[in-house]
Amino acid sequence: MFDDLQIEVTEEMLAKRAGSRGGVSEKILEQCRKAMEIGEKLLEPRTIHDVFTIEKIGENRLFLEQGCYFESEHLTKLLGGADRIVVMCCTIGSGVEKRVGELNSNGYLADAYFLDVYGSVAVGVLARKLYRKIREQFAGYGATVYMEPGQLDWNVRDQQVVFRLIHPEKIGVTLNSGMMMNPVKSLTGVFGIGEPGRVKAGDFSCEFCPKRESCTFRHEAEEMMEALA
């Protein structure tokens, strides 16, 4: 567990996530600053992860120790060449979403919206920080980028496998029958590690996506990978 990871969210991140394109008005920036001021005090970041041996990689199933497997053709291609898989979960706690609910109930809809956006950005930043921190532990090994259950062809029901493997309940994250996590601002993900010459180091999870060429987020993913290199 790494509970000392710093979450750094900028006005630019929030404005972009909120849908602003091109020039950003002072009104939007003020809302972003307000959300940051409130949100930073409500963060309770917690993380958990573990490493498992990959027993076999089939066409659309990735078999692990303990008889568990993930089912996704995209995931098997991404992790081709890896011999171990890191399974991770992170959360910023329930403080932000509770305050969002209070703001909505009291009619402060704009404040609620931007604070909710802040929470989404913050947990994303935390996930990337966790990913980088784990990679540091495996310096000298090749590593793929991480992929989350629910992305592309990976069915969100495999959240059950994630929870069976690393028990996010230990950091206060639970899973309901609809595969939704609580706190809502929580993320899970996996990535592969192995010999540098075999692992698709530097690839990102969009690589084999059929919507790659038309995806509006493709360039953002590529920018993220450049930053992580």
PDB file of C-alpha atoms in Angstrom:
ATOM      1  CA  MET A   1       0.000   0.000   0.000  1.00  0.00           C
ATOM      2  CA  PHE A   2       1.176   3.526  -0.808  1.00  0.00           C
ATOM      3  CA  ASP A   3      -0.889   6.005   1.173  1.00  0.00           C
ATOM      4  CA  ASP A   4       1.572   8.901   0.877  1.00  0.00           C
ATOM      5  CA  LEU A   5       1.057   9.623  -2.823  1.00  0.00           C
ATOM      6  CA  GLN A   6       0.469  13.301  -3.539  1.00  0.00           C
ATOM      7  CA  ILE A   7      -2.495  14.221  -5.748  1.00  0.00           C
ATOM      8  CA  GLU A   8      -1.800  17.313  -7.812  1.00  0.00           C
ATOM      9  CA  VAL A   9      -4.747  18.655  -9.814  1.00  0.00           C
ATOM     10  CA  THR A  10      -4.440  21.826 -11.882  1.00  0.00           C
ATOM     11  CA  GLU A  11      -6.994  24.309 -13.167  1.00  0.00           C
ATOM     12  CA  GLU A  12      -6.121  23.255 -16.702  1.00  0.00           C
ATOM     13  CA  MET A  13      -6.891  19.604 -15.937  1.00  0.00           C
ATOM     14  CA  LEU A  14     -10.290  20.503 -14.517  1.00  0.00           C
ATOM     15  CA  ALA A  15     -11.216  22.878 -17.320  1.00  0.00           C
ATOM     16  CA  LYS A  16     -10.296  20.287 -19.933  1.00  0.00           C
ATOM     17  CA  ARG A  17     -12.210  17.507 -18.165  1.00  0.00           C
ATOM     18  CA  ALA A  18     -15.213  19.811 -17.764  1.00  0.00           C
ATOM     19  CA  GLY A  19     -15.376  20.103 -21.531  1.00  0.00           C
ATOM     20  CA  SER A  20     -13.723  23.464 -22.131  1.00  0.00           C
ATOM     21  CA  ARG A  21     -11.968  23.699 -25.489  1.00  0.00           C
ATOM     22  CA  GLY A  22      -9.709  26.504 -26.617  1.00  0.00           C
ATOM     23  CA  GLY A  23      -9.921  29.637 -24.481  1.00  0.00           C
ATOM     24  CA  VAL A  24     -11.248  29.204 -20.947  1.00  0.00           C
ATOM     25  CA  SER A  25     -13.354  31.945 -19.389  1.00  0.00           C
ATOM     26  CA  GLU A  26     -12.464  33.470 -16.040  1.00  0.00           C
ATOM     27  CA  LYS A  27     -15.802  32.203 -14.719  1.00  0.00           C
ATOM     28  CA  ILE A  28     -14.842  28.606 -15.504  1.00  0.00           C
ATOM     29  CA  LEU A  29     -11.407  29.055 -13.962  1.00  0.00           C
ATOM     30  CA  GLU A  30     -12.985  30.487 -10.820  1.00  0.00           C
ATOM     31  CA  GLN A  31     -15.223  27.414 -10.546  1.00  0.00           C
ATOM     32  CA  CYS A  32     -12.161  25.212 -11.007  1.00  0.00           C
ATOM     33  CA  ARG A  33     -10.255  27.041  -8.272  1.00  0.00           C
ATOM     34  CA  LYS A  34     -13.234  26.782  -5.947  1.00  0.00           C
ATOM     35  CA  ALA A  35     -13.546  23.047  -6.582  1.00  0.00           C
ATOM     36  CA  MET A  36      -9.838  22.574  -5.927  1.00  0.00           C
ATOM     37  CA  GLU A  37      -9.995  24.509  -2.662  1.00  0.00           C
ATOM     38  CA  ILE A  38     -12.895  22.395  -1.411  1.00  0.00           C
ATOM     39  CA  GLY A  39     -11.745  19.084  -2.852  1.00  0.00           C
ATOM     40  CA  GLU A  40      -8.161  19.143  -1.606  1.00  0.00           C
ATOM     41  CA  LYS A  41      -9.400  19.145   1.988  1.00  0.00           C
ATOM     42  CA  LEU A  42     -11.625  16.118   1.398  1.00  0.00           C
ATOM     43  CA  LEU A  43      -9.113  13.745  -0.165  1.00  0.00           C
ATOM     44  CA  GLU A  44      -8.394  10.486   1.642  1.00  0.00           C
ATOM     45  CA  PRO A  45      -6.162   8.637  -0.839  1.00  0.00           C
ATOM     46  CA  ARG A  46      -5.598   4.947  -0.266  1.00  0.00           C
ATOM     47  CA  THR A  47      -4.141   2.266  -2.509  1.00  0.00           C
ATOM     48  CA  ILE A  48      -3.629  -1.473  -2.644  1.00  0.00           C
ATOM     49  CA  HIS A  49      -1.959  -3.782  -5.143  1.00  0.00           C
ATOM     50  CA  ASP A  50      -0.420  -7.209  -5.569  1.00  0.00           C
ATOM     51  CA  VAL A  51       1.528  -9.140  -8.190  1.00  0.00           C
ATOM     52  CA  PHE A  52       0.455 -12.480  -9.652  1.00  0.00           C
ATOM     53  CA  THR A  53       1.995 -15.035 -11.984  1.00  0.00           C
ATOM     54  CA  ILE A  54       0.429 -15.341 -15.427  1.00  0.00           C
ATOM     55  CA  GLU A  55      -0.088 -19.056 -15.981  1.00  0.00           C
ATOM     56  CA  LYS A  56      -1.318 -18.882 -19.572  1.00  0.00           C
ATOM     57  CA  ILE A  57      -2.465 -16.353 -22.168  1.00  0.00           C
ATOM     58  CA  GLY A  58      -5.117 -17.579 -24.586  1.00  0.00           C
ATOM     59  CA  GLU A  59      -6.887 -15.814 -27.426  1.00  0.00           C
ATOM     60  CA  ASN A  60      -9.245 -13.941 -25.130  1.00  0.00           C
ATOM     61  CA  ARG A  61      -8.482 -15.230 -21.634  1.00  0.00           C
ATOM     62  CA  LEU A  62      -5.599 -14.498 -19.324  1.00  0.00           C
ATOM     63  CA  PHE A  63      -5.195 -17.239 -16.716  1.00  0.00           C
ATOM     64  CA  LEU A  64      -3.636 -16.498 -13.340  1.00  0.00           C
ATOM     65  CA  GLU A  65      -2.633 -18.485 -10.315  1.00  0.00           C
ATOM     66  CA  GLN A  66      -5.403 -19.487  -7.902  1.00  0.00           C
ATOM     67  CA  GLY A  67      -7.576 -20.558 -10.857  1.00  0.00           C
ATOM     68  CA  CYS A  68      -8.636 -16.982 -11.664  1.00  0.00           C
ATOM     69  CA  TYR A  69      -8.786 -15.509 -15.142  1.00  0.00           C
ATOM     70  CA  PHE A  70      -9.625 -12.268 -16.931  1.00  0.00           C
ATOM     71  CA  GLU A  71     -11.566 -12.385 -20.187  1.00  0.00           C
ATOM     72  CA  SER A  72     -10.670  -9.792 -22.828  1.00  0.00           C
ATOM     73  CA  GLU A  73      -9.004 -10.156 -26.215  1.00  0.00           C
ATOM     74  CA  HIS A  74      -7.685  -6.616 -25.919  1.00  0.00           C
ATOM     75  CA  LEU A  75      -6.121  -7.380 -22.529  1.00  0.00           C
ATOM     76  CA  THR A  76      -4.456 -10.581 -23.752  1.00  0.00           C
ATOM     77  CA  LYS A  77      -2.887  -8.666 -26.641  1.00  0.00           C
ATOM     78  CA  LEU A  78      -1.743  -5.856 -24.373  1.00  0.00           C
ATOM     79  CA  LEU A  79      -0.116  -8.271 -21.910  1.00  0.00           C
ATOM     80  CA  GLY A  80       1.357 -10.603 -24.514  1.00  0.00           C
ATOM     81  CA  GLY A  81       4.950 -11.313 -23.467  1.00  0.00           C
ATOM     82  CA  ALA A  82       4.416 -10.466 -19.794  1.00  0.00           C
ATOM     83  CA  ASP A  83       4.930 -13.191 -17.206  1.00  0.00           C
ATOM     84  CA  ARG A  84       3.400 -11.372 -14.238  1.00  0.00           C
ATOM     85  CA  ILE A  85       0.444  -9.074 -13.779  1.00  0.00           C
ATOM     86  CA  VAL A  86       0.017  -6.243 -11.293  1.00  0.00           C
ATOM     87  CA  VAL A  87      -3.544  -5.801 -10.026  1.00  0.00           C
ATOM     88  CA  MET A  88      -4.225  -2.492  -8.291  1.00  0.00           C
ATOM     89  CA  CYS A  89      -6.960  -0.360  -6.760  1.00  0.00           C
ATOM     90  CA  CYS A  90      -7.008   3.210  -5.517  1.00  0.00           C
ATOM     91  CA  THR A  91      -9.575   5.556  -4.013  1.00  0.00           C
ATOM     92  CA  ILE A  92      -9.805   9.159  -2.841  1.00  0.00           C
ATOM     93  CA  GLY A  93     -12.409   8.190  -0.243  1.00  0.00           C
ATOM     94  CA  SER A  94     -16.040   9.279   0.045  1.00  0.00           C
ATOM     95  CA  GLY A  95     -15.545  12.875   1.189  1.00  0.00           C
ATOM     96  CA  VAL A  96     -15.797  14.468  -2.250  1.00  0.00           C
ATOM     97  CA  GLU A  97     -18.898  12.568  -3.349  1.00  0.00           C
ATOM     98  CA  LYS A  98     -20.649  13.318  -0.044  1.00  0.00           C
ATOM     99  CA  ARG A  99     -20.001  17.032  -0.449  1.00  0.00           C
ATOM    100  CA  VAL A 100     -21.207  16.844  -4.071  1.00  0.00           C
ATOM    101  CA  GLY A 101     -24.468  15.347  -2.808  1.00  0.00           C
ATOM    102  CA  GLU A 102     -24.863  18.107  -0.233  1.00  0.00           C
ATOM    103  CA  LEU A 103     -24.245  20.825  -2.818  1.00  0.00           C
ATOM    104  CA  ASN A 104     -26.763  19.297  -5.212  1.00  0.00           C
ATOM    105  CA  SER A 105     -29.366  19.007  -2.458  1.00  0.00           C
ATOM    106  CA  ASN A 106     -28.940  22.679  -1.617  1.00  0.00           C
ATOM    107  CA  GLY A 107     -29.205  23.835  -5.219  1.00  0.00           C
ATOM    108  CA  TYR A 108     -25.536  24.660  -5.831  1.00  0.00           C
ATOM    109  CA  LEU A 109     -25.506  22.727  -9.081  1.00  0.00           C
ATOM    110  CA  ALA A 110     -22.485  24.362 -10.703  1.00  0.00           C
ATOM    111  CA  ASP A 111     -20.381  23.927  -7.576  1.00  0.00           C
ATOM    112  CA  ALA A 112     -21.478  20.293  -7.351  1.00  0.00           C
ATOM    113  CA  TYR A 113     -20.619  19.653 -10.988  1.00  0.00           C
ATOM    114  CA  PHE A 114     -17.104  21.073 -10.805  1.00  0.00           C
ATOM    115  CA  LEU A 115     -16.379  19.330  -7.513  1.00  0.00           C
ATOM    116  CA  ASP A 116     -17.509  16.044  -9.053  1.00  0.00           C
ATOM    117  CA  VAL A 117     -15.178  16.680 -11.986  1.00  0.00           C
ATOM    118  CA  TYR A 118     -12.410  17.411  -9.491  1.00  0.00           C
ATOM    119  CA  GLY A 119     -12.986  14.031  -7.835  1.00  0.00           C
ATOM    120  CA  SER A 120     -12.818  12.202 -11.158  1.00  0.00           C
ATOM    121  CA  VAL A 121      -9.595  13.948 -12.134  1.00  0.00           C
ATOM    122  CA  ALA A 122      -8.081  13.399  -8.683  1.00  0.00           C
ATOM    123  CA  VAL A 123      -8.627   9.637  -8.659  1.00  0.00           C
ATOM    124  CA  GLY A 124      -7.224   9.442 -12.189  1.00  0.00           C
ATOM    125  CA  VAL A 125      -4.099  11.283 -11.065  1.00  0.00           C
ATOM    126  CA  LEU A 126      -3.816   8.946  -8.085  1.00  0.00           C
ATOM    127  CA  ALA A 127      -4.060   5.884 -10.346  1.00  0.00           C
ATOM    128  CA  ARG A 128      -1.232   7.173 -12.542  1.00  0.00           C
ATOM    129  CA  LYS A 129       0.888   7.984  -9.477  1.00  0.00           C
ATOM    130  CA  LEU A 130       0.308   4.460  -8.148  1.00  0.00           C
ATOM    131  CA  TYR A 131       1.217   2.966 -11.517  1.00  0.00           C
ATOM    132  CA  ARG A 132       4.470   4.932 -11.625  1.00  0.00           C
ATOM    133  CA  LYS A 133       5.331   4.016  -8.025  1.00  0.00           C
ATOM    134  CA  ILE A 134       4.845   0.305  -8.676  1.00  0.00           C
ATOM    135  CA  ARG A 135       6.916   0.534 -11.858  1.00  0.00           C
ATOM    136  CA  GLU A 136       9.769   1.966  -9.798  1.00  0.00           C
ATOM    137  CA  GLN A 137       9.775  -1.264  -7.783  1.00  0.00           C
ATOM    138  CA  PHE A 138      10.329  -3.205 -10.986  1.00  0.00           C
ATOM    139  CA  ALA A 139      13.098  -1.090 -12.459  1.00  0.00           C
ATOM    140  CA  GLY A 140      14.879  -3.095 -15.126  1.00  0.00           C
ATOM    141  CA  TYR A 141      11.719  -4.932 -16.153  1.00  0.00           C
ATOM    142  CA  GLY A 142       9.448  -4.119 -19.043  1.00  0.00           C
ATOM    143  CA  ALA A 143       5.945  -2.909 -18.190  1.00  0.00           C
ATOM    144  CA  THR A 144       2.781  -2.294 -20.168  1.00  0.00           C
ATOM    145  CA  VAL A 145       0.437   0.539 -19.334  1.00  0.00           C
ATOM    146  CA  TYR A 146      -2.574  -0.256 -17.205  1.00  0.00           C
ATOM    147  CA  MET A 147      -6.047  -1.167 -18.369  1.00  0.00           C
ATOM    148  CA  GLU A 148      -9.259  -0.914 -16.348  1.00  0.00           C
ATOM    149  CA  PRO A 149     -12.195  -3.356 -16.220  1.00  0.00           C
ATOM    150  CA  GLY A 150     -14.961  -1.943 -18.404  1.00  0.00           C
ATOM    151  CA  GLN A 151     -12.607  -0.555 -21.052  1.00  0.00           C
ATOM    152  CA  LEU A 152     -13.145  -1.725 -24.624  1.00  0.00           C
ATOM    153  CA  ASP A 153     -14.056  -5.445 -24.683  1.00  0.00           C
ATOM    154  CA  TRP A 154     -13.133  -6.066 -21.044  1.00  0.00           C
ATOM    155  CA  ASN A 155     -16.417  -6.719 -19.256  1.00  0.00           C
ATOM    156  CA  VAL A 156     -16.825  -4.836 -16.000  1.00  0.00           C
ATOM    157  CA  ARG A 157     -17.932  -8.062 -14.311  1.00  0.00           C
ATOM    158  CA  ASP A 158     -14.242  -8.927 -14.009  1.00  0.00           C
ATOM    159  CA  GLN A 159     -14.203  -6.438 -11.150  1.00  0.00           C
ATOM    160  CA  GLN A 160     -15.211  -9.490  -9.122  1.00  0.00           C
ATOM    161  CA  VAL A 161     -11.918 -11.152 -10.019  1.00  0.00           C
ATOM    162  CA  VAL A 162      -9.981  -8.023  -9.060  1.00  0.00           C
ATOM    163  CA  PHE A 163     -11.704  -7.961  -5.677  1.00  0.00           C
ATOM    164  CA  ARG A 164     -11.079 -11.680  -5.171  1.00  0.00           C
ATOM    165  CA  LEU A 165      -7.380 -11.201  -5.839  1.00  0.00           C
ATOM    166  CA  ILE A 166      -6.429  -8.062  -3.903  1.00  0.00           C
ATOM    167  CA  HIS A 167      -9.363  -7.457  -1.518  1.00  0.00           C
ATOM    168  CA  PRO A 168      -9.877  -3.671  -1.886  1.00  0.00           C
ATOM    169  CA  GLU A 169     -12.141  -3.905   1.153  1.00  0.00           C
ATOM    170  CA  LYS A 170      -8.914  -3.513   3.116  1.00  0.00           C
ATOM    171  CA  ILE A 171      -8.779   0.125   1.981  1.00  0.00           C
ATOM    172  CA  GLY A 172     -12.518   0.703   2.354  1.00  0.00           C
ATOM    173  CA  VAL A 173     -13.609  -0.012  -1.236  1.00  0.00           C
ATOM    174  CA  THR A 174     -16.569  -2.338  -1.802  1.00  0.00           C
ATOM    175  CA  LEU A 175     -18.307  -3.701  -4.897  1.00  0.00           C
ATOM    176  CA  ASN A 176     -22.073  -4.018  -5.335  1.00  0.00           C
ATOM    177  CA  SER A 177     -24.063  -6.441  -7.488  1.00  0.00           C
ATOM    178  CA  GLY A 178     -24.071  -3.936 -10.350  1.00  0.00           C
ATOM    179  CA  MET A 179     -20.240  -3.912 -10.373  1.00  0.00           C
ATOM    180  CA  MET A 180     -20.170  -0.341  -9.056  1.00  0.00           C
ATOM    181  CA  MET A 181     -17.531   0.525  -6.491  1.00  0.00           C
ATOM    182  CA  ASN A 182     -18.090   2.465  -3.311  1.00  0.00           C
ATOM    183  CA  PRO A 183     -16.630   5.034  -2.815  1.00  0.00           C
ATOM    184  CA  VAL A 184     -17.544   6.007  -6.360  1.00  0.00           C
ATOM    185  CA  LYS A 185     -14.257   7.835  -6.874  1.00  0.00           C
ATOM    186  CA  SER A 186     -12.254   4.607  -6.969  1.00  0.00           C
ATOM    187  CA  LEU A 187     -10.398   2.897  -9.803  1.00  0.00           C
ATOM    188  CA  THR A 188      -9.004  -0.562 -10.459  1.00  0.00           C
ATOM    189  CA  GLY A 189      -6.529  -1.571 -13.123  1.00  0.00           C
ATOM    190  CA  VAL A 190      -3.956  -4.121 -14.210  1.00  0.00           C
ATOM    191  CA  PHE A 191      -0.699  -4.073 -16.134  1.00  0.00           C
ATOM    192  CA  GLY A 192       1.892  -6.620 -17.158  1.00  0.00           C
ATOM    193  CA  ILE A 193       5.583  -6.883 -16.294  1.00  0.00           C
ATOM    194  CA  GLY A 194       8.318  -9.124 -17.647  1.00  0.00           C
ATOM    195  CA  GLU A 195      11.524  -9.249 -19.653  1.00  0.00           C
ATOM    196  CA  PRO A 196      12.149  -5.889 -21.382  1.00  0.00           C
ATOM    197  CA  GLY A 197      12.542  -7.451 -24.812  1.00  0.00           C
ATOM    198  CA  ARG A 198       9.230  -9.292 -24.638  1.00  0.00           C
ATOM    199  CA  VAL A 199       6.825  -6.911 -22.926  1.00  0.00           C
ATOM    200  CA  LYS A 200       5.037  -4.238 -24.944  1.00  0.00           C
ATOM    201  CA  ALA A 201       6.664  -1.451 -22.963  1.00  0.00           C
ATOM    202  CA  GLY A 202       5.468   1.963 -24.056  1.00  0.00           C
ATOM    203  CA  ASP A 203       2.266   0.684 -25.638  1.00  0.00           C
ATOM    204  CA  PHE A 204      -1.008   2.088 -24.371  1.00  0.00           C
ATOM    205  CA  SER A 205      -4.307   0.288 -24.000  1.00  0.00           C
ATOM    206  CA  CYS A 206      -5.820   2.054 -27.033  1.00  0.00           C
ATOM    207  CA  GLU A 207      -3.325   0.336 -29.347  1.00  0.00           C
ATOM    208  CA  PHE A 208      -5.697  -2.339 -30.648  1.00  0.00           C
ATOM    209  CA  CYS A 209      -8.965  -0.439 -30.243  1.00  0.00           C
ATOM    210  CA  PRO A 210     -11.184  -0.530 -33.373  1.00  0.00           C
ATOM    211  CA  LYS A 211     -12.194   3.094 -32.647  1.00  0.00           C
ATOM    212  CA  ARG A 212      -8.605   4.271 -32.344  1.00  0.00           C
ATOM    213  CA  GLU A 213      -8.582   6.525 -35.404  1.00  0.00           C
ATOM    214  CA  SER A 214     -11.817   8.347 -34.541  1.00  0.00           C
ATOM    215  CA  CYS A 215     -11.433   8.486 -30.750  1.00  0.00           C
ATOM    216  CA  THR A 216     -11.446  12.015 -29.335  1.00  0.00           C
ATOM    217  CA  PHE A 217      -9.284  10.918 -26.388  1.00  0.00           C
ATOM    218  CA  ARG A 218      -6.547   9.178 -28.405  1.00  0.00           C
ATOM    219  CA  HIS A 219      -4.139  12.113 -28.394  1.00  0.00           C
ATOM    220  CA  GLU A 220      -4.636  12.600 -24.661  1.00  0.00           C
ATOM    221  CA  ALA A 221      -3.677   8.949 -24.144  1.00  0.00           C
ATOM    222  CA  GLU A 222      -0.581   9.397 -26.285  1.00  0.00           C
ATOM    223  CA  GLU A 223       0.396  12.526 -24.342  1.00  0.00           C
ATOM    224  CA  MET A 224       0.004  10.596 -21.093  1.00  0.00           C
ATOM    225  CA  MET A 225       2.277   7.833 -22.358  1.00  0.00           C
ATOM    226  CA  GLU A 226       4.941  10.351 -23.371  1.00  0.00           C
ATOM    227  CA  ALA A 227       4.805  11.815 -19.864  1.00  0.00           C
ATOM    228  CA  LEU A 228       5.152   8.355 -18.305  1.00  0.00           C
ATOM    229  CA  ALA A 229       8.072   7.289 -20.479  1.00  0.00           C
TER     230      ALA A 229
END
